[in-house]
Short mmCIF file of C-alpha atoms and ligand atoms in Angstrom, two decimals:
data_model
loop_
_atom_site.label_atom_id
_atom_site.label_comp_id
_atom_site.label_asym_id
_atom_site.label_seq_id
_atom_site.Cartn_x
_atom_site.Cartn_y
_atom_site.Cartn_z
CA MET A 1 -23.29 -117.06 -0.44
CA GLN A 2 -23.10 -120.35 -2.27
CA PHE A 3 -19.59 -120.95 -1.00
CA LEU A 4 -20.45 -120.61 2.64
CA HIS A 5 -20.33 -124.31 3.36
CA MET A 6 -16.75 -124.60 2.17
CA LEU A 7 -15.33 -121.63 3.96
CA PRO A 8 -12.45 -122.56 6.20
CA SER A 9 -13.39 -122.34 9.80
CA PRO A 10 -10.76 -120.90 12.12
CA ASN A 11 -10.90 -124.35 13.67
CA LEU A 12 -8.95 -125.92 10.87
CA PRO A 13 -10.47 -128.95 9.17
CA LYS A 14 -9.30 -132.10 10.95
CA GLU A 15 -7.75 -133.78 7.95
CA SER A 16 -5.40 -130.89 7.29
CA VAL A 17 -3.95 -130.96 10.80
CA LEU A 18 -1.29 -133.39 11.87
CA GLU A 19 -1.36 -134.86 15.32
CA PHE A 20 1.99 -134.50 17.05
CA SER A 21 3.56 -136.14 20.04
CA ILE A 22 6.94 -136.63 21.69
CA LYS A 23 8.61 -139.79 22.83
CA SER A 24 11.93 -140.98 24.13
CA GLY A 25 13.17 -144.52 24.63
CA SER A 26 15.02 -147.17 22.69
CA LEU A 27 14.62 -146.90 18.97
CA GLU A 28 14.49 -150.57 18.08
CA LYS A 29 11.46 -150.99 20.35
CA GLN A 30 9.33 -148.27 18.73
CA ARG A 31 6.17 -149.53 17.06
CA THR A 32 5.41 -147.20 14.18
CA ALA A 33 4.67 -147.45 10.47
CA CYS A 34 7.96 -145.75 9.73
CA ILE A 35 10.94 -144.54 11.65
CA VAL A 36 12.96 -141.75 10.06
CA VAL A 37 16.69 -141.29 10.56
CA GLY A 38 19.27 -139.08 8.90
CA VAL A 39 22.36 -139.86 6.85
CA TYR A 40 25.01 -137.24 6.06
CA GLU A 41 27.08 -137.10 2.95
CA THR A 42 28.95 -139.32 2.28
CA ARG A 43 27.11 -142.16 3.96
CA LYS A 44 27.77 -140.97 7.49
CA PHE A 45 25.12 -142.12 9.96
CA SER A 46 23.39 -139.86 12.44
CA LEU A 47 23.30 -141.22 15.99
CA SER A 48 19.86 -142.82 15.55
CA ALA A 49 20.84 -144.35 12.22
CA GLU A 50 23.88 -145.81 13.95
CA ILE A 51 21.69 -147.34 16.67
CA LEU A 52 19.20 -148.80 14.20
CA ASP A 53 21.98 -150.13 12.02
CA HIS A 54 23.36 -151.92 15.02
CA ALA A 55 19.92 -153.29 15.99
CA THR A 56 19.26 -154.57 12.47
CA GLN A 57 22.55 -156.38 11.98
CA GLN A 58 24.07 -153.63 9.84
CA SER A 59 21.28 -153.71 7.28
CA LEU A 60 21.48 -149.95 6.81
CA ALA A 61 25.21 -150.09 6.18
CA GLU A 62 24.58 -152.87 3.70
CA VAL A 63 22.17 -150.94 1.46
CA LEU A 64 24.33 -147.85 1.63
CA GLY A 65 27.31 -150.00 0.74
CA GLN A 66 25.49 -151.11 -2.39
CA GLY A 67 25.48 -147.48 -3.46
CA ASP A 68 21.71 -146.96 -3.02
CA MET A 69 22.14 -143.67 -1.22
CA GLU A 70 24.87 -141.10 -0.74
CA GLY A 71 23.21 -138.92 1.89
CA LYS A 72 22.71 -135.95 -0.42
CA ALA A 73 20.20 -133.37 0.84
CA GLY A 74 16.73 -134.11 -0.50
CA SER A 75 17.37 -137.81 -1.14
CA THR A 76 15.56 -140.63 0.67
CA LEU A 77 15.70 -144.39 0.85
CA LEU A 78 13.01 -146.67 2.25
CA LEU A 79 13.75 -150.02 3.86
CA GLN A 80 10.83 -152.42 4.32
CA LYS A 81 10.36 -154.77 7.28
CA PRO A 82 13.73 -154.31 8.92
CA SER A 83 14.49 -157.31 11.09
CA GLY A 84 15.64 -156.40 14.56
CA ALA A 85 13.44 -153.30 14.82
CA ARG A 86 9.72 -153.12 15.60
CA ALA A 87 8.98 -150.39 13.08
CA ASP A 88 7.40 -151.52 9.81
CA ARG A 89 9.83 -149.44 7.80
CA ILE A 90 12.93 -147.33 8.14
CA LEU A 91 13.23 -144.18 6.08
CA LEU A 92 16.71 -142.80 5.53
CA VAL A 93 16.80 -139.09 4.79
CA GLY A 94 19.83 -137.46 3.20
CA LEU A 95 21.15 -134.51 5.20
CA GLY A 96 23.92 -133.25 2.90
CA LYS A 97 27.33 -132.24 4.21
CA GLU A 98 27.57 -132.45 7.98
CA LYS A 99 29.71 -129.30 8.24
CA GLU A 100 27.19 -127.27 6.25
CA PHE A 101 24.12 -128.51 8.12
CA ASP A 102 22.23 -125.38 9.21
CA ASP A 103 18.74 -124.04 10.02
CA LYS A 104 17.67 -124.29 6.43
CA SER A 105 19.03 -127.82 5.90
CA TYR A 106 17.25 -128.93 9.07
CA ARG A 107 13.91 -127.56 7.92
CA SER A 108 14.31 -129.10 4.47
CA ALA A 109 15.22 -132.48 5.95
CA ILE A 110 12.00 -132.41 7.99
CA SER A 111 10.02 -131.35 4.96
CA THR A 112 11.51 -134.07 2.73
CA ALA A 113 10.81 -136.69 5.39
CA VAL A 114 7.20 -135.63 5.91
CA LYS A 115 6.44 -135.46 2.20
CA ARG A 116 7.88 -138.95 1.75
CA LEU A 117 5.95 -140.27 4.78
CA ASN A 118 2.79 -138.92 3.23
CA GLU A 119 3.42 -140.99 0.10
CA ILE A 120 4.13 -144.33 1.73
CA GLY A 121 1.54 -146.53 3.37
CA GLY A 122 1.47 -145.68 7.04
CA SER A 123 -0.66 -143.19 8.91
CA ASP A 124 2.07 -142.39 11.41
CA GLY A 125 5.79 -141.81 11.48
CA MET A 126 8.51 -141.24 14.01
CA LEU A 127 11.14 -138.62 13.26
CA CYS A 128 14.56 -139.00 14.86
CA LEU A 129 15.94 -135.72 13.57
CA THR A 130 15.82 -133.45 16.62
CA GLU A 131 19.07 -135.02 17.80
CA LEU A 132 20.96 -133.44 14.88
CA HIS A 133 23.37 -130.61 15.57
CA VAL A 134 22.04 -127.41 14.06
CA GLY A 135 24.54 -124.74 15.08
CA LYS A 136 23.64 -123.67 18.62
CA ARG A 137 19.93 -124.42 18.30
CA ASP A 138 18.39 -126.19 21.29
CA VAL A 139 15.78 -128.95 21.43
CA ALA A 140 12.94 -126.46 21.88
CA TRP A 141 13.90 -124.66 18.68
CA LYS A 142 14.25 -127.93 16.79
CA ILE A 143 10.82 -129.14 17.88
CA ARG A 144 9.08 -125.83 17.09
CA GLN A 145 10.69 -125.65 13.68
CA ALA A 146 9.94 -129.30 12.96
CA VAL A 147 6.24 -128.83 13.66
CA ILE A 148 6.08 -125.73 11.47
CA ALA A 149 8.03 -127.37 8.63
CA ALA A 150 5.91 -130.54 8.84
CA GLN A 151 2.63 -128.66 8.74
CA GLU A 152 3.97 -126.60 5.84
CA ALA A 153 4.96 -129.77 3.97
CA ILE A 154 1.47 -131.26 4.05
CA TYR A 155 -0.40 -128.00 3.50
CA ARG A 156 -2.80 -128.06 0.57
CA PHE A 157 -5.46 -125.65 -0.53
CA ASP A 158 -8.08 -127.65 -2.39
CA GLN A 159 -11.28 -126.50 -0.73
CA LEU A 160 -12.40 -124.80 -3.95
CA LYS A 161 -11.81 -127.77 -6.25
CA SER A 162 -15.01 -129.70 -6.85
CA LYS A 163 -13.11 -132.96 -6.41
CA PRO A 164 -10.21 -132.68 -3.99
CA GLU A 165 -7.16 -134.57 -5.25
CA GLU A 166 -7.04 -137.85 -3.33
CA THR A 167 -3.91 -138.66 -1.41
CA HIS A 168 -3.02 -142.23 -0.75
CA ARG A 169 -3.52 -142.71 3.01
CA PRO A 170 -2.36 -139.35 4.18
CA LEU A 171 -0.15 -139.11 7.18
CA ARG A 172 -2.08 -138.40 10.38
CA LYS A 173 0.36 -138.61 13.21
CA LEU A 174 3.95 -137.56 13.71
CA ILE A 175 6.03 -138.52 16.69
CA PHE A 176 9.24 -136.68 17.51
CA HIS A 177 11.81 -138.83 19.18
CA VAL A 178 13.99 -137.02 21.67
CA ALA A 179 17.27 -138.46 22.84
CA SER A 180 16.77 -138.29 26.58
CA HIS A 181 13.93 -138.49 29.06
CA GLY A 182 15.14 -135.23 30.61
CA GLU A 183 14.27 -133.33 27.45
CA LEU A 184 10.60 -134.35 27.42
CA ALA A 185 9.20 -131.40 29.37
CA THR A 186 10.98 -128.75 27.28
CA ALA A 187 10.03 -130.60 24.14
CA GLU A 188 6.35 -130.71 25.13
CA THR A 189 6.25 -126.94 25.67
CA ALA A 190 7.98 -126.37 22.35
CA LEU A 191 5.53 -128.72 20.69
CA THR A 192 2.58 -126.69 21.96
CA GLU A 193 4.22 -123.51 20.72
CA GLY A 194 5.05 -124.98 17.35
CA MET A 195 1.50 -126.27 16.90
CA ALA A 196 -0.04 -122.90 17.74
CA ILE A 197 2.28 -121.15 15.30
CA ALA A 198 1.62 -123.72 12.58
CA ALA A 199 -2.15 -123.46 13.01
CA GLY A 200 -1.99 -119.66 12.92
CA GLN A 201 0.13 -119.84 9.81
CA SER A 202 -2.27 -122.27 8.11
CA LEU A 203 -5.17 -119.95 8.87
CA ALA A 204 -3.23 -117.04 7.34
CA LYS A 205 -2.43 -119.15 4.28
CA ASP A 206 -6.04 -120.19 3.77
CA LEU A 207 -7.19 -116.59 3.97
CA GLY A 208 -4.47 -115.44 1.58
CA ASN A 209 -5.30 -118.16 -0.92
CA LEU A 210 -9.03 -117.49 -0.92
CA PRO A 211 -10.08 -115.39 -3.91
CA GLY A 212 -11.35 -111.84 -3.59
CA ASN A 213 -14.96 -112.82 -4.29
CA ILE A 214 -15.00 -115.02 -1.18
CA CYS A 215 -12.47 -113.36 1.08
CA THR A 216 -14.20 -109.99 1.31
CA PRO A 217 -13.97 -107.53 4.21
CA ALA A 218 -17.16 -109.15 5.55
CA HIS A 219 -15.50 -112.55 5.38
CA LEU A 220 -12.51 -111.33 7.38
CA ALA A 221 -14.98 -110.02 9.97
CA ASP A 222 -16.69 -113.44 10.03
CA VAL A 223 -13.37 -115.19 10.60
CA ALA A 224 -12.67 -112.82 13.49
CA ARG A 225 -16.09 -113.64 14.97
CA GLY A 226 -15.28 -117.33 14.52
CA LEU A 227 -12.13 -116.83 16.60
CA LYS A 228 -14.25 -115.26 19.30
CA ARG A 229 -16.28 -118.48 19.50
CA SER A 230 -13.39 -120.91 19.16
CA HIS A 231 -10.65 -119.08 21.07
CA GLY A 232 -12.42 -116.62 23.33
CA LEU A 233 -10.96 -113.55 21.66
CA ALA A 234 -12.91 -110.32 22.12
CA VAL A 235 -14.14 -109.03 18.76
CA GLU A 236 -15.71 -105.77 17.71
CA ILE A 237 -16.53 -104.81 14.12
CA LEU A 238 -16.90 -101.16 13.17
CA GLU A 239 -19.16 -100.48 10.18
CA ARG A 240 -18.97 -97.68 7.60
CA THR A 241 -21.18 -95.39 9.70
CA ASP A 242 -18.93 -95.89 12.73
CA MET A 243 -15.92 -95.02 10.61
CA GLU A 244 -17.65 -91.92 9.33
CA LYS A 245 -18.34 -90.78 12.89
CA LEU A 246 -14.68 -91.31 13.77
CA GLY A 247 -13.57 -89.30 10.74
CA MET A 248 -11.66 -92.13 9.09
CA ASN A 249 -11.78 -90.39 5.76
CA THR A 250 -8.59 -91.71 4.23
CA LEU A 251 -9.75 -95.29 4.87
CA LEU A 252 -13.21 -94.46 3.50
CA SER A 253 -11.70 -92.78 0.44
CA VAL A 254 -10.31 -96.20 -0.54
CA ALA A 255 -13.64 -97.95 0.06
CA ARG A 256 -15.59 -95.51 -2.14
CA GLY A 257 -14.94 -97.32 -5.40
CA SER A 258 -16.19 -100.70 -4.19
CA CYS A 259 -19.62 -102.27 -3.65
CA GLN A 260 -18.28 -104.31 -0.73
CA PRO A 261 -18.84 -102.55 2.60
CA PRO A 262 -15.60 -101.85 4.49
CA LYS A 263 -15.07 -103.36 7.94
CA PHE A 264 -12.81 -102.18 10.73
CA ILE A 265 -12.01 -105.20 12.87
CA VAL A 266 -10.82 -105.00 16.48
CA ILE A 267 -9.81 -108.36 17.96
CA GLN A 268 -8.29 -108.68 21.41
CA HIS A 269 -6.47 -111.26 23.45
CA LYS A 270 -6.68 -110.13 27.07
CA GLY A 271 -4.08 -112.42 28.56
CA GLY A 272 -2.02 -109.93 30.54
CA PRO A 273 -2.70 -108.34 33.92
CA LYS A 274 -5.37 -105.63 33.78
CA GLY A 275 -3.88 -102.26 33.06
CA THR A 276 -0.71 -103.49 31.37
CA LYS A 277 -0.19 -101.71 28.08
CA PRO A 278 -1.10 -103.78 25.04
CA VAL A 279 0.92 -104.74 22.01
CA VAL A 280 -1.07 -103.61 18.98
CA LEU A 281 -0.80 -105.38 15.62
CA ILE A 282 -2.35 -103.64 12.61
CA GLY A 283 -2.80 -105.66 9.41
CA LYS A 284 -3.50 -104.19 5.97
CA GLY A 285 -6.75 -105.79 4.82
CA ILE A 286 -7.18 -104.87 1.15
CA THR A 287 -9.13 -107.92 0.00
CA PHE A 288 -8.49 -106.99 -3.61
CA ASP A 289 -6.26 -104.22 -4.92
CA SER A 290 -7.16 -103.31 -8.49
CA GLY A 291 -5.29 -100.04 -8.06
CA GLY A 292 -8.56 -98.08 -8.17
CA ILE A 293 -8.72 -95.32 -10.81
CA SER A 294 -4.90 -95.61 -11.06
CA LEU A 295 -5.68 -99.08 -12.37
CA LYS A 296 -2.98 -101.73 -12.26
CA PRO A 297 -1.85 -103.44 -15.47
CA GLY A 298 -3.65 -106.70 -16.33
CA PRO A 299 -0.96 -109.37 -16.07
CA GLU A 300 -0.80 -110.99 -12.63
CA MET A 301 -3.48 -108.69 -11.27
CA ASP A 302 -5.06 -111.80 -9.71
CA GLU A 303 -2.20 -111.79 -7.19
CA MET A 304 -3.69 -108.70 -5.61
CA LYS A 305 -6.10 -111.00 -3.77
CA TYR A 306 -3.12 -111.45 -1.40
CA ASP A 307 -3.23 -107.78 -0.47
CA MET A 308 -4.95 -108.75 2.79
CA SER A 309 -1.99 -110.88 3.91
CA GLY A 310 -1.14 -108.42 6.69
CA ALA A 311 -4.67 -108.85 8.03
CA ALA A 312 -4.39 -112.63 7.69
CA SER A 313 -1.14 -112.63 9.67
CA VAL A 314 -2.80 -110.62 12.44
CA LEU A 315 -5.67 -113.12 12.67
CA GLY A 316 -3.23 -116.06 12.60
CA THR A 317 -1.04 -114.50 15.29
CA LEU A 318 -3.98 -113.68 17.56
CA ARG A 319 -5.20 -117.24 17.18
CA ALA A 320 -1.75 -118.45 18.28
CA ALA A 321 -1.58 -115.97 21.18
CA ALA A 322 -4.96 -117.15 22.45
CA GLU A 323 -4.16 -120.82 22.02
CA LEU A 324 -0.94 -120.37 24.00
CA LYS A 325 -2.75 -118.26 26.60
CA LEU A 326 0.10 -115.75 26.44
CA SER A 327 0.14 -113.53 29.49
CA LEU A 328 0.07 -110.41 27.39
CA ASN A 329 -2.58 -108.01 26.18
CA VAL A 330 -2.58 -108.11 22.41
CA ILE A 331 -4.89 -106.11 20.16
CA GLY A 332 -5.29 -106.86 16.48
CA ILE A 333 -6.65 -104.15 14.19
CA ILE A 334 -7.74 -104.76 10.62
CA PRO A 335 -8.85 -101.96 8.33
CA ALA A 336 -10.50 -104.01 5.59
CA THR A 337 -11.78 -102.87 2.22
CA GLU A 338 -11.46 -103.48 -1.51
CA ASN A 339 -9.66 -100.98 -3.72
CA MET A 340 -11.84 -100.70 -6.84
CA PRO A 341 -12.46 -98.16 -9.60
CA GLY A 342 -16.25 -97.75 -9.18
CA GLY A 343 -18.11 -94.61 -10.19
CA ALA A 344 -17.78 -93.06 -6.76
CA ALA A 345 -14.09 -93.94 -6.52
CA THR A 346 -11.50 -91.47 -5.31
CA LYS A 347 -9.74 -89.73 -8.21
CA PRO A 348 -6.09 -88.74 -8.50
CA GLY A 349 -5.78 -85.25 -7.10
CA ASP A 350 -8.57 -85.68 -4.55
CA ILE A 351 -7.74 -84.35 -1.10
CA VAL A 352 -9.08 -85.96 2.07
CA THR A 353 -8.75 -85.23 5.77
CA SER A 354 -7.50 -88.18 7.78
CA MET A 355 -8.74 -89.07 11.27
CA SER A 356 -5.65 -87.33 12.66
CA GLY A 357 -6.69 -84.05 11.02
CA GLN A 358 -3.77 -84.10 8.57
CA THR A 359 -4.81 -83.67 4.93
CA VAL A 360 -3.62 -85.96 2.14
CA GLU A 361 -3.50 -85.33 -1.60
CA ILE A 362 -4.14 -88.68 -3.25
CA LEU A 363 -1.95 -88.52 -6.33
CA ASN A 364 -2.14 -92.25 -6.98
CA THR A 365 -5.10 -94.33 -5.85
CA ASP A 366 -2.92 -97.44 -6.03
CA ALA A 367 -1.00 -96.25 -2.98
CA GLU A 368 -4.05 -97.21 -0.91
CA GLY A 369 -2.43 -99.34 1.80
CA ARG A 370 -1.00 -96.33 3.61
CA LEU A 371 -4.40 -94.62 3.40
CA VAL A 372 -6.17 -97.37 5.32
CA LEU A 373 -3.27 -97.85 7.74
CA CYS A 374 -2.91 -94.19 8.69
CA ASP A 375 -6.42 -93.99 10.15
CA ALA A 376 -5.83 -97.27 11.98
CA LEU A 377 -2.61 -95.82 13.43
CA THR A 378 -4.57 -92.84 14.74
CA TYR A 379 -7.39 -95.02 16.06
CA VAL A 380 -5.05 -97.15 18.21
CA GLU A 381 -3.85 -94.14 20.24
CA ARG A 382 -6.87 -94.81 22.46
CA PHE A 383 -5.31 -98.04 23.71
CA ASP A 384 -2.20 -96.30 25.05
CA PRO A 385 -0.14 -99.06 23.41
CA ASP A 386 3.21 -100.31 24.65
CA CYS A 387 4.13 -100.64 20.99
CA VAL A 388 2.41 -100.85 17.62
CA VAL A 389 3.49 -103.05 14.72
CA ASP A 390 1.79 -102.77 11.36
CA ILE A 391 2.06 -105.52 8.78
CA ALA A 392 1.32 -104.75 5.15
CA THR A 393 1.89 -105.83 1.57
CA LEU A 394 2.68 -102.19 1.03
CA THR A 395 5.12 -101.67 -1.83
CA GLY A 396 6.30 -103.40 -4.99
CA ALA A 397 9.58 -101.57 -4.29
CA CYS A 398 10.15 -103.84 -1.27
CA VAL A 399 10.09 -106.88 -3.55
CA ILE A 400 12.75 -105.20 -5.69
CA ALA A 401 14.88 -104.31 -2.65
CA LEU A 402 14.73 -107.56 -0.66
CA GLY A 403 13.16 -110.13 -2.96
CA HIS A 404 11.20 -112.90 -1.32
CA MET A 405 13.64 -113.65 1.51
CA ALA A 406 13.14 -110.93 4.08
CA SER A 407 10.31 -108.64 5.06
CA GLY A 408 11.20 -104.96 5.10
CA LEU A 409 11.35 -103.43 8.58
CA LEU A 410 11.19 -99.74 9.42
CA ALA A 411 10.70 -98.34 12.89
CA ASN A 412 10.73 -95.19 15.00
CA ASP A 413 12.04 -97.21 17.95
CA ASP A 414 15.27 -99.20 17.81
CA SER A 415 14.50 -101.60 20.63
CA VAL A 416 11.21 -102.74 19.08
CA ALA A 417 13.02 -103.06 15.73
CA LYS A 418 15.66 -105.25 17.37
CA GLU A 419 13.03 -107.45 19.02
CA LEU A 420 11.40 -108.04 15.65
CA LEU A 421 14.69 -108.74 13.90
CA ASP A 422 15.63 -111.26 16.60
CA ALA A 423 12.21 -112.89 16.48
CA GLY A 424 12.56 -113.27 12.72
CA GLN A 425 15.95 -114.95 13.11
CA GLU A 426 14.60 -117.32 15.73
CA ALA A 427 11.51 -118.14 13.67
CA GLY A 428 13.27 -118.58 10.35
CA ASP A 429 11.02 -115.79 9.09
CA ARG A 430 13.48 -112.97 8.73
CA ALA A 431 13.15 -109.22 8.38
CA TRP A 432 15.74 -106.63 7.34
CA GLN A 433 15.79 -103.04 8.50
CA LEU A 434 15.77 -100.04 6.18
CA PRO A 435 16.41 -96.45 7.31
CA LEU A 436 13.54 -94.20 8.26
CA TRP A 437 15.48 -90.93 8.08
CA ASP A 438 13.59 -87.66 8.09
CA ASP A 439 15.49 -86.65 4.94
CA TYR A 440 13.13 -88.87 2.94
CA GLN A 441 10.05 -87.00 4.19
CA GLU A 442 10.65 -84.26 1.61
CA GLN A 443 9.55 -86.59 -1.14
CA LEU A 444 6.00 -86.52 0.24
CA LYS A 445 5.58 -82.75 -0.19
CA SER A 446 2.31 -81.60 -1.72
CA ASN A 447 1.47 -78.17 -3.10
CA PHE A 448 -2.15 -78.50 -2.03
CA ALA A 449 -2.35 -80.62 1.15
CA ASP A 450 -0.23 -81.50 4.20
CA MET A 451 1.28 -84.38 2.25
CA ALA A 452 0.98 -86.43 -0.92
CA ASN A 453 0.32 -90.16 -0.73
CA ILE A 454 3.27 -91.03 -2.98
CA GLY A 455 6.93 -90.05 -2.93
CA GLY A 456 8.12 -90.91 -6.43
CA ARG A 457 10.14 -93.91 -7.54
CA PRO A 458 13.28 -93.63 -5.43
CA ALA A 459 13.13 -95.49 -2.10
CA GLY A 460 9.46 -96.40 -2.51
CA THR A 461 9.42 -98.66 0.56
CA ILE A 462 10.97 -95.98 2.73
CA THR A 463 8.71 -93.13 1.61
CA ALA A 464 5.67 -95.35 2.22
CA ALA A 465 6.92 -95.92 5.78
CA CYS A 466 7.66 -92.19 6.12
CA PHE A 467 4.02 -91.52 5.31
CA LEU A 468 2.93 -93.92 8.07
CA ALA A 469 5.45 -92.46 10.53
CA ARG A 470 3.57 -89.15 10.43
CA PHE A 471 0.62 -90.92 12.07
CA ALA A 472 2.63 -92.95 14.58
CA LYS A 473 4.35 -90.23 16.57
CA LYS A 474 2.70 -90.95 19.90
CA TYR A 475 4.09 -94.43 20.55
CA ALA A 476 6.87 -96.89 19.70
CA TRP A 477 6.07 -98.19 16.24
CA ALA A 478 7.44 -100.60 13.67
CA HIS A 479 6.29 -101.41 10.16
CA LEU A 480 6.78 -104.71 8.32
CA ASP A 481 6.50 -104.55 4.53
CA ILE A 482 5.61 -108.11 3.53
CA ALA A 483 4.99 -107.52 -0.19
CA GLY A 484 7.77 -109.98 -1.05
CA THR A 485 7.34 -112.54 1.71
CA ALA A 486 3.60 -113.11 2.10
CA TRP A 487 3.20 -115.18 -1.05
CA ARG A 488 4.99 -116.95 -3.84
CA SER A 489 4.20 -116.40 -7.49
CA GLY A 490 4.90 -118.66 -10.46
CA LYS A 491 4.45 -122.41 -10.40
CA GLU A 492 4.19 -122.64 -6.62
CA LYS A 493 1.78 -119.74 -6.44
CA GLY A 494 0.29 -119.43 -3.00
CA SER A 495 0.27 -117.74 0.34
CA THR A 496 3.18 -118.40 2.73
CA GLY A 497 1.46 -117.48 5.98
CA ARG A 498 4.38 -115.20 6.81
CA PRO A 499 5.04 -113.39 9.08
CA VAL A 500 2.93 -115.35 11.59
CA PRO A 501 6.05 -117.19 12.88
CA LEU A 502 7.97 -113.92 13.34
CA LEU A 503 5.07 -112.19 15.10
CA THR A 504 4.28 -115.12 17.38
CA HIS A 505 7.93 -115.44 18.40
CA PHE A 506 7.94 -111.70 19.08
CA LEU A 507 4.95 -112.11 21.42
CA LEU A 508 6.31 -115.29 23.01
CA GLU A 509 9.54 -113.54 23.91
CA ARG A 510 7.63 -110.57 25.35
CA ALA A 511 5.48 -112.92 27.43
CA ARG A 512 8.60 -114.69 28.73
CA ARG A 513 10.18 -111.38 29.67
CA ALA A 514 7.01 -110.18 31.38
CA SER A 515 6.71 -113.35 33.43
CA LYS A 516 10.37 -113.08 34.48
CA THR A 517 10.01 -109.50 35.71
CA SER A 518 6.75 -110.27 37.51
CA SER A 519 8.27 -113.24 39.33
CA ARG A 520 11.27 -111.13 40.26
CA ARG A 521 8.90 -108.51 41.64
CA LYS A 522 7.12 -111.16 43.69
CA GLN A 523 10.40 -112.40 45.16
CA SER A 524 11.59 -108.97 46.30
N1 LIG B 1 -0.48 -103.83 -2.80
C1 LIG B 1 0.42 -103.02 -3.51
C2 LIG B 1 1.87 -103.39 -3.27
C3 LIG B 1 2.35 -104.63 -3.95
C4 LIG B 1 2.75 -104.60 -5.26
C5 LIG B 1 2.48 -105.80 -3.24
C6 LIG B 1 3.23 -105.74 -5.87
C7 LIG B 1 2.97 -106.91 -3.84
C8 LIG B 1 3.35 -106.89 -5.15
C9 LIG B 1 0.26 -101.56 -3.11
O1 LIG B 1 -1.02 -101.17 -2.75
C10 LIG B 1 0.66 -100.74 -4.28
O2 LIG B 1 -0.01 -100.80 -5.27
N2 LIG B 1 1.74 -100.01 -4.14
C11 LIG B 1 2.25 -99.19 -5.20
C12 LIG B 1 2.67 -97.89 -4.60
C13 LIG B 1 3.01 -96.84 -5.63
C14 LIG B 1 1.76 -96.43 -6.37
C15 LIG B 1 3.61 -95.66 -4.92
C16 LIG B 1 3.45 -99.92 -5.81
O3 LIG B 1 4.21 -100.52 -5.08
O4 LIG B 1 3.56 -99.89 -7.03
MN1 LIG B 2 -2.16 -100.59 -4.47
ZN1 LIG B 3 -2.24 -102.67 -2.05
#
């Protein structure tokens, strides 16, 4: 374990975390290394820019008048030592056309500002961007999104480089300026939420980016144990022998080809009243997917280290739930194993009996995600769940259908599906629903077992979900296929930490609803 000393702890390394705070009060009096204000196209000031321009004897108008900046999205202009303001610098950030300013433009403006702040001298900066009109979004939304976008903008994964690339005085502290004193309380709550989501997302990113030789099933179990220490989550790890006793043969059939022992991780946040039904999140934890005997082609096979992104999102979301002390019971389940073509590996045509008793003919060992998930779906029946959501990089077909924008969503319960879709909208981490009609089940017919593990090329994402649905009949269930959203390939290759924001918003909304009904009950 020569890498042990550089493994990311679930308590993120200090230097990668920004410190955030909220302030209101007159802009010209703010002492900070840099104050950031927005300018729309063409050269239209935001409210804060207007105020600072006034305080600095129209110096902003002057530089804009010289043609130094148009206000185009992505552009910036730095003014040094503005007289009339106490800040050392003023950074103008282009916002693009005011009429077209939306969720996405807001997030990019934050990101541009933070990246620029990280290049200039100061260790702190004050952002005056939450005042901007972003459709009907409220201050809370703007603060949460700003924290997430800021953390995303400074995220780096250099723990495995022998000499981390030095940044010139990296930014340490970000202050969000809010327009009125009355908004402070709401903004503080939103700040806490945003920070918990951002930290959960960073954890998920780190885990996704770690290579398969470090991020093994045992490593995922260690991270879960770390969260027990740091966040008081209850953690239980089932070993191979435990899984054998439970009859988790489809899961074990995937683990057969690997030298790494499989782990079945159970991690719980017990925040809700005793006896209230839990929300269960199941994350696919294939720490490397070679395809097994149905070996994948060589090019880009390295990307299959991300095949545990569902598991990573479960750990990140549970971290956030615990940090926010959500008054909910949440259980995270991670079936973790490698999918390798070792001598004992499962062969195409092999038939195994799942924990549910249903038999599966494994026609393609590369369709392994559903094999580990189906036993997890059966295992969670014991919790009498309120609902179950599984998260998995399950099918290449989902990348073809939805690209990298939206996660695929399939569900046997429309109200849970709607909650997830809404949470995705709110979080800027969207999902899109596909049909889970019984008609597709025919494609899984096997001549030799209860079902085959593949359904042919048509509707690959749907038939994968249809397979899972056969194991999720006893409760409300939804499935998120994150094959396209969990990471980026190409030049910006790396994990995205999605769908931690979607899942955390989903839980936040459930916690809000639960607290409303319980206070109503107390009143009556
Ligand atoms: N982990 C892959 C899915 C995947 C592929 C995610 C590409 C991201 C990018 C999964 O285990 C897999 O191999 N699925 C097969 C299923 C097929 C054999 C029915 C696929 O999508 O090709
Ligand atoms: Mn596979
Ligand atoms: Zn896979």
